[in-house]
Short mmCIF file of C-alpha atoms in Angstrom, two decimals:
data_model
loop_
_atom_site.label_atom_id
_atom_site.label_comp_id
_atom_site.label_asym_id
_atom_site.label_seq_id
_atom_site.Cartn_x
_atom_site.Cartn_y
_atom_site.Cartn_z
CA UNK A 10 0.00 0.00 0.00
CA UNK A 11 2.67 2.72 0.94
CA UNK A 12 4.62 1.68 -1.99
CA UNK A 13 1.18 3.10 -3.95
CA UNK A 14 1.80 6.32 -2.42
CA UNK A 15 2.34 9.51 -4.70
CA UNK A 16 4.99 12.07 -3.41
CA UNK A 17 2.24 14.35 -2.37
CA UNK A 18 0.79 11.76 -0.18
CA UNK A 19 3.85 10.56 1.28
CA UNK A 20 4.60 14.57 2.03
CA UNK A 21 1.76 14.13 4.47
CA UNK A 22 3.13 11.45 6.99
CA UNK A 23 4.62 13.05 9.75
CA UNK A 24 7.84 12.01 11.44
CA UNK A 25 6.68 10.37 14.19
CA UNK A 26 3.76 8.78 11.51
CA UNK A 27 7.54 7.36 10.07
CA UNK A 28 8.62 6.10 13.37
CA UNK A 29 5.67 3.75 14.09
CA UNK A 30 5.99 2.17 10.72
CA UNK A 31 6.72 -1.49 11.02
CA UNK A 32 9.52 -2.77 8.86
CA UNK A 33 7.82 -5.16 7.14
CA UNK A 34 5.80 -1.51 5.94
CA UNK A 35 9.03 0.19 4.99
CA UNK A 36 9.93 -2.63 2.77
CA UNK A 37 7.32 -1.03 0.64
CA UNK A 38 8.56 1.71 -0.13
CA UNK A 39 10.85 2.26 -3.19
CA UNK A 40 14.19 4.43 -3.79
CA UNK A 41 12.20 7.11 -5.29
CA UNK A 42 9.91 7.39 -2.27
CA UNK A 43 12.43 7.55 0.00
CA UNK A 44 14.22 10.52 -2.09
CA UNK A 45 10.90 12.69 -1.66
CA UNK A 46 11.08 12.39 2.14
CA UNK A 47 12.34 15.87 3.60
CA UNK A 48 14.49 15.93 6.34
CA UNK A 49 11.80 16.83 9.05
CA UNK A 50 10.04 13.56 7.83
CA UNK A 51 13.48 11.76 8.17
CA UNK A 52 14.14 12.49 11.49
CA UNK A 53 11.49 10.08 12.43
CA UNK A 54 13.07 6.98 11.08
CA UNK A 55 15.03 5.14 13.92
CA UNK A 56 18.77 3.50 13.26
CA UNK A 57 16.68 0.43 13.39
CA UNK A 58 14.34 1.04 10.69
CA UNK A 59 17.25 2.33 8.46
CA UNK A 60 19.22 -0.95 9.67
CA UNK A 61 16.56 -3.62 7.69
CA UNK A 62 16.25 -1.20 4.09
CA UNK A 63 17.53 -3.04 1.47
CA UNK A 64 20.56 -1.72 -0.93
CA UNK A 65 18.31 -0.91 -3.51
CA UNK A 66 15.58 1.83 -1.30
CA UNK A 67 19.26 3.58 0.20
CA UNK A 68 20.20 3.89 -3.15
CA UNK A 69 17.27 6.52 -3.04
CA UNK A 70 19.00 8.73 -0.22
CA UNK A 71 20.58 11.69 -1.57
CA UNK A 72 23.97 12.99 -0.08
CA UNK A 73 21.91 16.07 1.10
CA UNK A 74 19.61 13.80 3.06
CA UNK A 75 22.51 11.76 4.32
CA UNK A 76 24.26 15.05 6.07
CA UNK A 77 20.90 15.72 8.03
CA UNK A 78 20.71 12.36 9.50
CA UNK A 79 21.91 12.35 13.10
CA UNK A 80 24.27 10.13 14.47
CA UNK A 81 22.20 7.75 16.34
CA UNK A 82 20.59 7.49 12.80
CA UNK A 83 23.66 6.69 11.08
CA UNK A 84 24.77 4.30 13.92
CA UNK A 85 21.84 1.90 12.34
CA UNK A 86 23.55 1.45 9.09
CA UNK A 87 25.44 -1.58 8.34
CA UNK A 88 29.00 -2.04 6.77
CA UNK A 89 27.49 -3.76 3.60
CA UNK A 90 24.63 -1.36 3.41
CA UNK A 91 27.66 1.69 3.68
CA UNK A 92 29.60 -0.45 1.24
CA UNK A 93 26.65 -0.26 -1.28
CA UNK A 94 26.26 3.21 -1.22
CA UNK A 95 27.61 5.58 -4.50
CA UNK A 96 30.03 8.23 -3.52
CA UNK A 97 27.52 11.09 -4.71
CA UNK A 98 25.58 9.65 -1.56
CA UNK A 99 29.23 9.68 0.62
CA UNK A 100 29.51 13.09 0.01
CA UNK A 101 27.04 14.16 2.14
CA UNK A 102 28.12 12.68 5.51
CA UNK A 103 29.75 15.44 7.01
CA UNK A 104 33.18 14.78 8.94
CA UNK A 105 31.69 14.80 12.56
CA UNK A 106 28.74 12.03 10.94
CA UNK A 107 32.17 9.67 10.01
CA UNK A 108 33.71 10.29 13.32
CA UNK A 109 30.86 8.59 15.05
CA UNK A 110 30.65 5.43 13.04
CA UNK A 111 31.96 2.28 14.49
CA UNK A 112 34.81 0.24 12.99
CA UNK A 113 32.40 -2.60 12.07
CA UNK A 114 30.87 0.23 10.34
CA UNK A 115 33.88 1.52 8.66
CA UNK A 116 34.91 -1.88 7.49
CA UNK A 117 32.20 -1.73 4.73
CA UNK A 118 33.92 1.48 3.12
CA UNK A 119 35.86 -0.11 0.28
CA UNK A 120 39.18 1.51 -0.48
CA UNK A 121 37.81 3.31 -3.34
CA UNK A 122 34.91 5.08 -1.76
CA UNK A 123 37.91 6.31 0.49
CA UNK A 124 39.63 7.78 -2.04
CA UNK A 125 36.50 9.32 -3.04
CA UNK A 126 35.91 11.38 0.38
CA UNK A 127 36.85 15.17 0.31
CA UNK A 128 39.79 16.27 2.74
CA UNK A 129 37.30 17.69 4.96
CA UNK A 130 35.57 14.66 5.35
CA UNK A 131 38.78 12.75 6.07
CA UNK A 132 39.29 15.48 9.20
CA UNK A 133 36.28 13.61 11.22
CA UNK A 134 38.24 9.99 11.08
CA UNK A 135 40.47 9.75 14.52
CA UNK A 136 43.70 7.91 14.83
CA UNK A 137 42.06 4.77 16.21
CA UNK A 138 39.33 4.52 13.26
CA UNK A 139 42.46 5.17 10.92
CA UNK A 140 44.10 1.93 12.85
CA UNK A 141 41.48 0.18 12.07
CA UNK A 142 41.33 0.22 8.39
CA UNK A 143 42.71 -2.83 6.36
CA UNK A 144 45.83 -2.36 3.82
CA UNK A 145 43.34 -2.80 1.33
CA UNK A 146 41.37 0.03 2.32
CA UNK A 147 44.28 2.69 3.02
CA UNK A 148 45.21 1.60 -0.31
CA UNK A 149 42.56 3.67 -1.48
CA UNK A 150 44.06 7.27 -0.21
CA UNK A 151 45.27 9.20 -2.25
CA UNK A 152 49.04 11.23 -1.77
CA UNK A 153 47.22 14.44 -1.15
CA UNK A 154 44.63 13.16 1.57
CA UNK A 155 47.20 11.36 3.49
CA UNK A 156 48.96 15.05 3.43
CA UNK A 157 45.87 16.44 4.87
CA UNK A 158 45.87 14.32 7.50
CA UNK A 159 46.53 15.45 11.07
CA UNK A 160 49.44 14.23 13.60
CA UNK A 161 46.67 12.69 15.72
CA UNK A 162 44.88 10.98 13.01
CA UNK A 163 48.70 9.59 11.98
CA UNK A 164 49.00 8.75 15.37
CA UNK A 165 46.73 5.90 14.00
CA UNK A 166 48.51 3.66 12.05
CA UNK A 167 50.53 1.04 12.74
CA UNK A 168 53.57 0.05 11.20
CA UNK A 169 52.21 -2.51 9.48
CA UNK A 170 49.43 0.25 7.91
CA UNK A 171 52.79 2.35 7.20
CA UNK A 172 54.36 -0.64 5.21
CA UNK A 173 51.92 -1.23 3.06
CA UNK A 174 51.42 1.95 1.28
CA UNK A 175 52.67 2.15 -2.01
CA UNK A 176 55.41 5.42 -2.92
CA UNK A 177 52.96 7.46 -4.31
CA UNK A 178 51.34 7.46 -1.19
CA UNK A 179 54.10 7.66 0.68
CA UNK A 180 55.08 11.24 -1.46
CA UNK A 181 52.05 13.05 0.43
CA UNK A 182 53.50 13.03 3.50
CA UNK A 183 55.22 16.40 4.50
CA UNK A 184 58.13 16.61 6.35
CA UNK A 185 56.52 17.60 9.37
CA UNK A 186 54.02 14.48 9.09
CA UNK A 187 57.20 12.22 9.16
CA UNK A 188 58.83 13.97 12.10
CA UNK A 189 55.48 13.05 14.32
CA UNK A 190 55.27 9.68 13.39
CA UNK A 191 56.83 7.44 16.47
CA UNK A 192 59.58 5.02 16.35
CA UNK A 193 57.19 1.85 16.96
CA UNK A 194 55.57 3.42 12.79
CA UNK A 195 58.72 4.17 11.50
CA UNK A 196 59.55 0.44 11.70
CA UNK A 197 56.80 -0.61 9.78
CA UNK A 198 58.82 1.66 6.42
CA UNK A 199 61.00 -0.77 4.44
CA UNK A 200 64.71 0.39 2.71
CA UNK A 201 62.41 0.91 -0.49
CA UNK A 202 59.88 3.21 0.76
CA UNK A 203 62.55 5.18 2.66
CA UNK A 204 64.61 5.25 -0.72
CA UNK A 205 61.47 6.53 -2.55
CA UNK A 206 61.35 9.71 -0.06
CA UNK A 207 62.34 12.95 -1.50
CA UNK A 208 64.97 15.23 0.29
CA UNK A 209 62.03 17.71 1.36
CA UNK A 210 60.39 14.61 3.34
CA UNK A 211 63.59 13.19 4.91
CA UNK A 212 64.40 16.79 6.27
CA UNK A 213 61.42 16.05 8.54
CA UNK A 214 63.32 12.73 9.85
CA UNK A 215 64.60 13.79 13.70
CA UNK A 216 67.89 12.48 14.88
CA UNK A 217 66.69 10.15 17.50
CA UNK A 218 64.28 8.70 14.60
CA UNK A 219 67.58 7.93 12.39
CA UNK A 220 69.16 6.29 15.30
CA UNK A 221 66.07 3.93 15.30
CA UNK A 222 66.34 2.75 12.23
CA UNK A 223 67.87 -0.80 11.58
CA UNK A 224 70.12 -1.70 8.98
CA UNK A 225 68.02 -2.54 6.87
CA UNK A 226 66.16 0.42 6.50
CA UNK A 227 69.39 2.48 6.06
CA UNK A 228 70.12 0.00 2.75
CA UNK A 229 67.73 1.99 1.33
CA UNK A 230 68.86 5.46 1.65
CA UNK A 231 70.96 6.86 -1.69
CA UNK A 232 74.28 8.56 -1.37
CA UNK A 233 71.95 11.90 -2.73
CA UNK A 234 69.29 11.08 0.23
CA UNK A 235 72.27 10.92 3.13
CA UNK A 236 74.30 14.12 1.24
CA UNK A 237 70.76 16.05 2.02
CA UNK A 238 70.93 15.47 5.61
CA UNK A 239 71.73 18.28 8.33
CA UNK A 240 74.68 17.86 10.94
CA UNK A 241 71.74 17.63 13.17
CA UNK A 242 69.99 14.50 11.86
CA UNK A 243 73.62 12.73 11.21
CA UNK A 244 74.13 12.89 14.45
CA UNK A 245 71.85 10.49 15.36
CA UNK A 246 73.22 7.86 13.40
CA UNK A 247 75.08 4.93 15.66
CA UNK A 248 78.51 3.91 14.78
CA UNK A 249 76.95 0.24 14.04
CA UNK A 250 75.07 1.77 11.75
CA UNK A 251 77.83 4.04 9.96
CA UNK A 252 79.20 0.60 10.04
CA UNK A 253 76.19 -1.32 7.57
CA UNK A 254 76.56 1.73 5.14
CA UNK A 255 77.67 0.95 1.72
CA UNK A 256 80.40 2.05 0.22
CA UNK A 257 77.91 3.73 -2.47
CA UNK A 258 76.03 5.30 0.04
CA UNK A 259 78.70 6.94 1.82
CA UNK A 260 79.71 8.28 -1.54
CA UNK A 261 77.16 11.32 -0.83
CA UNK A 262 78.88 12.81 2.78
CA UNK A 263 80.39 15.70 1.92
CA UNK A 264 83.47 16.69 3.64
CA UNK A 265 81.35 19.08 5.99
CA UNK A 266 79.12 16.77 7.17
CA UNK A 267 81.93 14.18 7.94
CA UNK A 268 83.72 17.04 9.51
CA UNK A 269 80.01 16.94 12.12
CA UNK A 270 80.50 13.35 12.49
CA UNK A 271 81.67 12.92 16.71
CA UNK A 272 84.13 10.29 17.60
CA UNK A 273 81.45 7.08 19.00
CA UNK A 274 80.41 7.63 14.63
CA UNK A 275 83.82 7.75 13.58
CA UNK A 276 84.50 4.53 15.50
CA UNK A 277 81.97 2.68 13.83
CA UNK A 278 83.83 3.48 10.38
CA UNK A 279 85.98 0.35 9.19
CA UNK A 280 89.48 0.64 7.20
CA UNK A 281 87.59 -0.26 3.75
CA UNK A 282 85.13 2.25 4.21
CA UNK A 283 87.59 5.20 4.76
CA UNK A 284 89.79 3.69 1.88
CA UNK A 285 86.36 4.28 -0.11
CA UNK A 286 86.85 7.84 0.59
CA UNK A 287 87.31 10.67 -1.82
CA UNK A 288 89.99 13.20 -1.23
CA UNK A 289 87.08 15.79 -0.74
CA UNK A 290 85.65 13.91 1.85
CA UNK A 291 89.03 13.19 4.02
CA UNK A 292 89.34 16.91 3.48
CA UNK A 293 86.43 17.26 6.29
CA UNK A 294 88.36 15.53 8.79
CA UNK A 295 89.73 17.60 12.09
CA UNK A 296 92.50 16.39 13.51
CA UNK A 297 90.45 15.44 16.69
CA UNK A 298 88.67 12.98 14.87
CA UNK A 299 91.68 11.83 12.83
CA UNK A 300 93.36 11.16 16.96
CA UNK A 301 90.13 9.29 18.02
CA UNK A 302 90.85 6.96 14.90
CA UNK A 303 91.82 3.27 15.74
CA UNK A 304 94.93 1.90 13.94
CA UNK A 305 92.79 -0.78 12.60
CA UNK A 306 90.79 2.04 10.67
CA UNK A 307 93.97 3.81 9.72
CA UNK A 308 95.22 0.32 8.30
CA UNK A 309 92.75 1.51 5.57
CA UNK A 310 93.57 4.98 4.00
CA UNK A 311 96.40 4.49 1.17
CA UNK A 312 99.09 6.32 0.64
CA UNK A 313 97.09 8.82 -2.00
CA UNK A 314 94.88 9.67 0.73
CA UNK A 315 97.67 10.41 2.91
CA UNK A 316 99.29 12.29 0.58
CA UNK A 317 96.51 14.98 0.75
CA UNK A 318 96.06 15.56 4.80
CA UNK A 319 96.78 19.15 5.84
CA UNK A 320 99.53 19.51 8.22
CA UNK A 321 96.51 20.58 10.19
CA UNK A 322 95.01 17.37 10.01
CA UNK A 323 98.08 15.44 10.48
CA UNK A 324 98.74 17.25 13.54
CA UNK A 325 95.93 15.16 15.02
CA UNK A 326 97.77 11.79 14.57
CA UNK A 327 99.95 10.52 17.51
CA UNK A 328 103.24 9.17 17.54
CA UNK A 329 101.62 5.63 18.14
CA UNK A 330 99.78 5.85 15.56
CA UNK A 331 102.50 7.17 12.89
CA UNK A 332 104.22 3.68 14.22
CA UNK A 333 101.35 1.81 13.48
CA UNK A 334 100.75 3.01 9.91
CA UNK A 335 102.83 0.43 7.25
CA UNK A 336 105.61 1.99 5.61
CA UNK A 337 103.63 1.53 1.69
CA UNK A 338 101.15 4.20 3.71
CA UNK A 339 104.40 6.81 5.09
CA UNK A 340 105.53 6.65 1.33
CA UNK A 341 102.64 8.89 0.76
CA UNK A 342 103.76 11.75 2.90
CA UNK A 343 106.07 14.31 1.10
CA UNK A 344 108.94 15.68 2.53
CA UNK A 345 106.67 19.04 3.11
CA UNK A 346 104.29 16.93 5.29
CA UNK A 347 106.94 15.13 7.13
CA UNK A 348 108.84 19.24 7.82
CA UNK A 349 105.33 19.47 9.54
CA UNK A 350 105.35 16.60 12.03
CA UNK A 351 105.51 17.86 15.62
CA UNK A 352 109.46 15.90 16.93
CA UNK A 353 106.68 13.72 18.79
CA UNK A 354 105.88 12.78 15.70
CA UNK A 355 108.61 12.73 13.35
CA UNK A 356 110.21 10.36 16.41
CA UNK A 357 108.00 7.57 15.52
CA UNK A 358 108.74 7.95 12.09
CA UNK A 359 112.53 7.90 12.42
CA UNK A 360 113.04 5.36 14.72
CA UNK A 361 115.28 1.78 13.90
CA UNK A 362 112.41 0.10 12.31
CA UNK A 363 111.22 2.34 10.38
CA UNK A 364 114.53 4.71 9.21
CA UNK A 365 114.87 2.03 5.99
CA UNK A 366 111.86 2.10 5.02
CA UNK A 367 111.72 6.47 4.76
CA UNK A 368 111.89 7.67 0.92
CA UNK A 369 114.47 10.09 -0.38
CA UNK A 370 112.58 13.22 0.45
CA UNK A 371 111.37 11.49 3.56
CA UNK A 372 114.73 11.29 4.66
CA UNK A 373 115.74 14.47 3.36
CA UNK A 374 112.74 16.62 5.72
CA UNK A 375 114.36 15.54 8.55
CA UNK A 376 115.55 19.10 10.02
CA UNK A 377 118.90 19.52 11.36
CA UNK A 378 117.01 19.91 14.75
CA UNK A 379 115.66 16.54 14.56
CA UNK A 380 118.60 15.17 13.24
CA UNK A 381 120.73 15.27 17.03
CA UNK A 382 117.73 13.26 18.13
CA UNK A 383 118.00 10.19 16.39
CA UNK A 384 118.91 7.30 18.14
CA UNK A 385 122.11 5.25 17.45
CA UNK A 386 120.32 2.31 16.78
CA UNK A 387 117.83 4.92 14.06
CA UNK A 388 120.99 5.92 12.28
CA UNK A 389 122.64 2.75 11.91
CA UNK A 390 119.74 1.65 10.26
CA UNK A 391 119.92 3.97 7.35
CA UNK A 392 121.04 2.19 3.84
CA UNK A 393 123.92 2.57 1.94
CA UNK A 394 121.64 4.80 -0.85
CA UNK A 395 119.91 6.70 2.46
CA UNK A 396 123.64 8.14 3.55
CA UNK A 397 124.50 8.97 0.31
CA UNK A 398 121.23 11.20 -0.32
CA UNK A 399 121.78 13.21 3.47
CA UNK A 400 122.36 16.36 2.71
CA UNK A 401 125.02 18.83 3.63
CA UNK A 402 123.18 20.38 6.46
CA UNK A 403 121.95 17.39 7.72
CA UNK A 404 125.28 15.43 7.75
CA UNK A 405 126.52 18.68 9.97
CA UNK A 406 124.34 18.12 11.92
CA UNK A 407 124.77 14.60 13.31
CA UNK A 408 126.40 14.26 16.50
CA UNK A 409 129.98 12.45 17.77
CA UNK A 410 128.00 9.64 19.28
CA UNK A 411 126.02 9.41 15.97
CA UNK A 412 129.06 9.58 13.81
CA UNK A 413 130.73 7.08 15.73
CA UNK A 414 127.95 4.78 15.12
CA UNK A 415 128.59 3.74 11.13
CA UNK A 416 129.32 0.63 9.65
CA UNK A 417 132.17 0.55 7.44
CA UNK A 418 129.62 0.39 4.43
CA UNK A 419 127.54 3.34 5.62
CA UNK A 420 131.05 5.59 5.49
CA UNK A 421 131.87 3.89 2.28
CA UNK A 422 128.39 5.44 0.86
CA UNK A 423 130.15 8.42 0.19
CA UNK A 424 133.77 7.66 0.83
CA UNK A 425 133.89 4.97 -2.12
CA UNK A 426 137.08 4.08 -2.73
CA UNK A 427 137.86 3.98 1.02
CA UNK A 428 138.76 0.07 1.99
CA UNK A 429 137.65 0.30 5.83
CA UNK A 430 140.92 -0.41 7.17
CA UNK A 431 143.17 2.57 7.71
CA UNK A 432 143.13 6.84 7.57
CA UNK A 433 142.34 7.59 3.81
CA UNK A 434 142.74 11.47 2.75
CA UNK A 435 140.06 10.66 -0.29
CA UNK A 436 138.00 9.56 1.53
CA UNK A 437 137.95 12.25 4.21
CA UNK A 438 137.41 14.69 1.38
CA UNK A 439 134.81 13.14 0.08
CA UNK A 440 133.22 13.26 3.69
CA UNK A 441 133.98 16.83 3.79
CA UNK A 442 132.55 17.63 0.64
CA UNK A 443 129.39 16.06 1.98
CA UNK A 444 128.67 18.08 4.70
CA UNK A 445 131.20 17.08 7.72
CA UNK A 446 132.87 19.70 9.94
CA UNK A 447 136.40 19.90 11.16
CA UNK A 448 134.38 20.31 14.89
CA UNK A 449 133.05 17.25 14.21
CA UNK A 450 135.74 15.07 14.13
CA UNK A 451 137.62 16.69 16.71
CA UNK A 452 134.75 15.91 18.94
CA UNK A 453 134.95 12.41 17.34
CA UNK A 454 138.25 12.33 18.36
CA UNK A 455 137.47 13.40 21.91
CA UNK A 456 134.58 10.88 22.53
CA UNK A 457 138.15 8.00 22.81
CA UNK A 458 141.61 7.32 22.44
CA UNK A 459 141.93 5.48 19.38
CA UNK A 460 138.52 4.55 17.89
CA UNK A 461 137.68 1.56 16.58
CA UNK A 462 134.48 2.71 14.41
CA UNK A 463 134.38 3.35 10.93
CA UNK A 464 134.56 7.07 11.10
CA UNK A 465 137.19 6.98 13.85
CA UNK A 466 139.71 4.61 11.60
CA UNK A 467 138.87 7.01 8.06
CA UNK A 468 140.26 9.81 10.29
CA UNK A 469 143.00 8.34 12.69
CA UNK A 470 141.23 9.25 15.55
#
């Protein structure tokens, strides 16, 4: 009988006329019927009339009529009955109407009547209805609804949520989205989804947020993503993780933000990594953090790379660890670097194990300060070709003690057609042509009676 009814008819039936209706009575009445009901009338029907219509009489209910039913209304409407409806019809639930409905509710949106709501709709959904929707349904927001979201409705997901959305989802999130999102969501982001962020998103990454990241997360940041990051945010990577970082990706650092890096990061740095680096990254490094270096790290830089340290840089290094560095790494320090050393220094560098192993010009920066310092046992280690190259200054500069020290072939170097077993005038010349002082051998001469070194039996003394 109802379904009978013209409009005008229908117009007549008050609210509470709608209320009493049975719902065996409602089933009569069609979509049309139900579009022709003003909002006064539809105030009457209860959530448990609107509960039993069938898909096809909601289809009637326009959006307009949806936005003036109250929420104890909408609270009778089921998931599949929300799940039937068109998104002309969404439209009209208003963003305080989709805050009230219940996650059973929500579970009949389908992820493209999601995608379908307006911004301001999306505004009424709190973080705990957001944790509620399925991967299949966030799968249905778009880039630039997720970037309307609030902080508190982020708060929502769950890292699992976070892992499933695709990267051009992931590209609506601002920076200052990312920087709210907790450590317990960040884990839910896989190495591709972070390497699909743009520069503009990971400046919104917070130190303490890098540090939680594992190691597999990092993989996916590109040497351009890491070069983009501020002192600030570097610092709250963990030397284990400095550690997991691939060659490639540590490719991006620039000098200045290695130069930021504080000694606990250095440490987690192994020798193949720093043998990785460029010459305009090892330019960033102070000579603190070059001092906090292990020798197992140094083991790694080559002699190119020492080759280009400041003498402010090399200042940093320690005698100990000069000692420790192999003599294929020393050969890369010119004689202008070596001039530089500090005599702490230079000491390690010129001692009796490693005096053979010095270069030419090596040999050749050793001041005529330095040069009284050298131990005995340091200048009897020099070679044959390592006498020969000393140079004028330095020879006059050696002491009695140090003179006294020579092996027969060590004079010979440069007295070469002495025979090591008497005085020889030619090859006293020769000696004093090179650099040696007539107050040198007389202090030679005073050191004994009749010497029995080298030097003492080329001179008589």
């Amino acid at each position: 009988q109802l379904s009978g009814l013209a409009d005008s008819q229908l117009d007549g039936l008050r609210s509470l006329q709608l209320t009493a209706l049975s719902d065996s009575q409602l089933d009569g009445l069609s979509s049309l019927q139900l579009s022709g009901l003003s909002d006064s009338q539809l105030d009457g029907l209860r959530s448990l009339q609107l509960a039993n219509l069938a898909d096809s009489q909601l289809n009637g209910l326009l959006s307009l009529q949806l936005t003036a039913l109250a929420d104890s209304q909408l609270s009778g409407l089921l998931s599949l009955q929300l799940t039937a409806l068109a998104d002309s019809q969404l439209n009209g639930l208003g963003s305080l109407q989709l805050t009230e409905l219940a996650d059973s509710q929500l579970d009949g949106l389908s992820s493209l009547q999601l995608m379908a709501l307006a911004d301001s709709q999306l505004d009424g959904l709190e973080s705990l209805q957001l944790s509620d929707l399925s991967d299949n349904q966030l799968g249905g927001l778009r880039s630039l609804q997720l970037m309307a979201l609030a902080d508190s409705q982020l708060d929502g997901l769950e890292s699992l949520q976070l892992s499933g959305l695709v990267d051009t989802q992931l590209n609506g999130l601002r920076s200052l989205q990312l920087t709210a999102l907790a450590d317990s969501q960040l884990d839910g982001l896989s190495s591709l989804q972070l390497s699909g962020l743009s520069d503009s998103q990971l400046n919104g990454l917070r130190s303490l947020q890098l540090t939680a990241l594992s190691d597999s997360q990092l993989d996916g940041l590109s040497s351009l993503q890491l070069s983009g990051l501020s002192d600030s945010q570097l610092n709250g990577l963990r030397s284990l993780q400095l550690m997991a970082l691939a060659d490639s990706q540590l490719d991006g650092l620039s000098s200045l933000q290695l130069s930021g890096l504080s000694d606990s990061q250095l440490n987690g740095l192994t020798s193949a990594q720093l043998s990785s680096w460029a010459d305009t990254q090892l330019d960033g490094l102070r000579s603190l953090q070059l001092a906090g270096l292990a020798d197992t790290q140094l083991d790694g830089l080559t002699s190119l790379q020492m080759a280009i340290f400041e003498d402010s840089q090399l200042d940093g290094l320690s005698s100990a660890q000069l000692l420790a560095l192999a003599d294929t790494q020393l050969n890369g320090l010119s004689s202008a670097q070596l001039s530089a050393l500090a005599d702490t220094q230079l000491s390690s560098l010129t001692g009796a194990g490693r005096m053979a192993g010095l270069t030419i010009a090596q040999l050749q920066a050793v001041t005529a300060t330095d040069i009284p310092t050298l131990t005995t046992t340091s200048v009897t280690a020099l070679l044959a070709g390592q006498v020969t190259a000393l140079t004028a200054t330095q020879i006059a500069a050696m002491t009695a003690t140090q003179l006294d020290s020579l092996s027969v072939v060590q004079v010979q170097a440069i007295a070469t057609s002495w025979t090591g077993l008497s005085a020889n005038t030619t090859g006293q010349n020769a000696w004093t042509a090179a650099g040696l002082t007539t107050t040198q051998v007389t202090a030679l001469d005073a050191l004994h009676g009749t010497g029995t070194g080298a030097m003492s039996v080329l001179w008589g003394v």
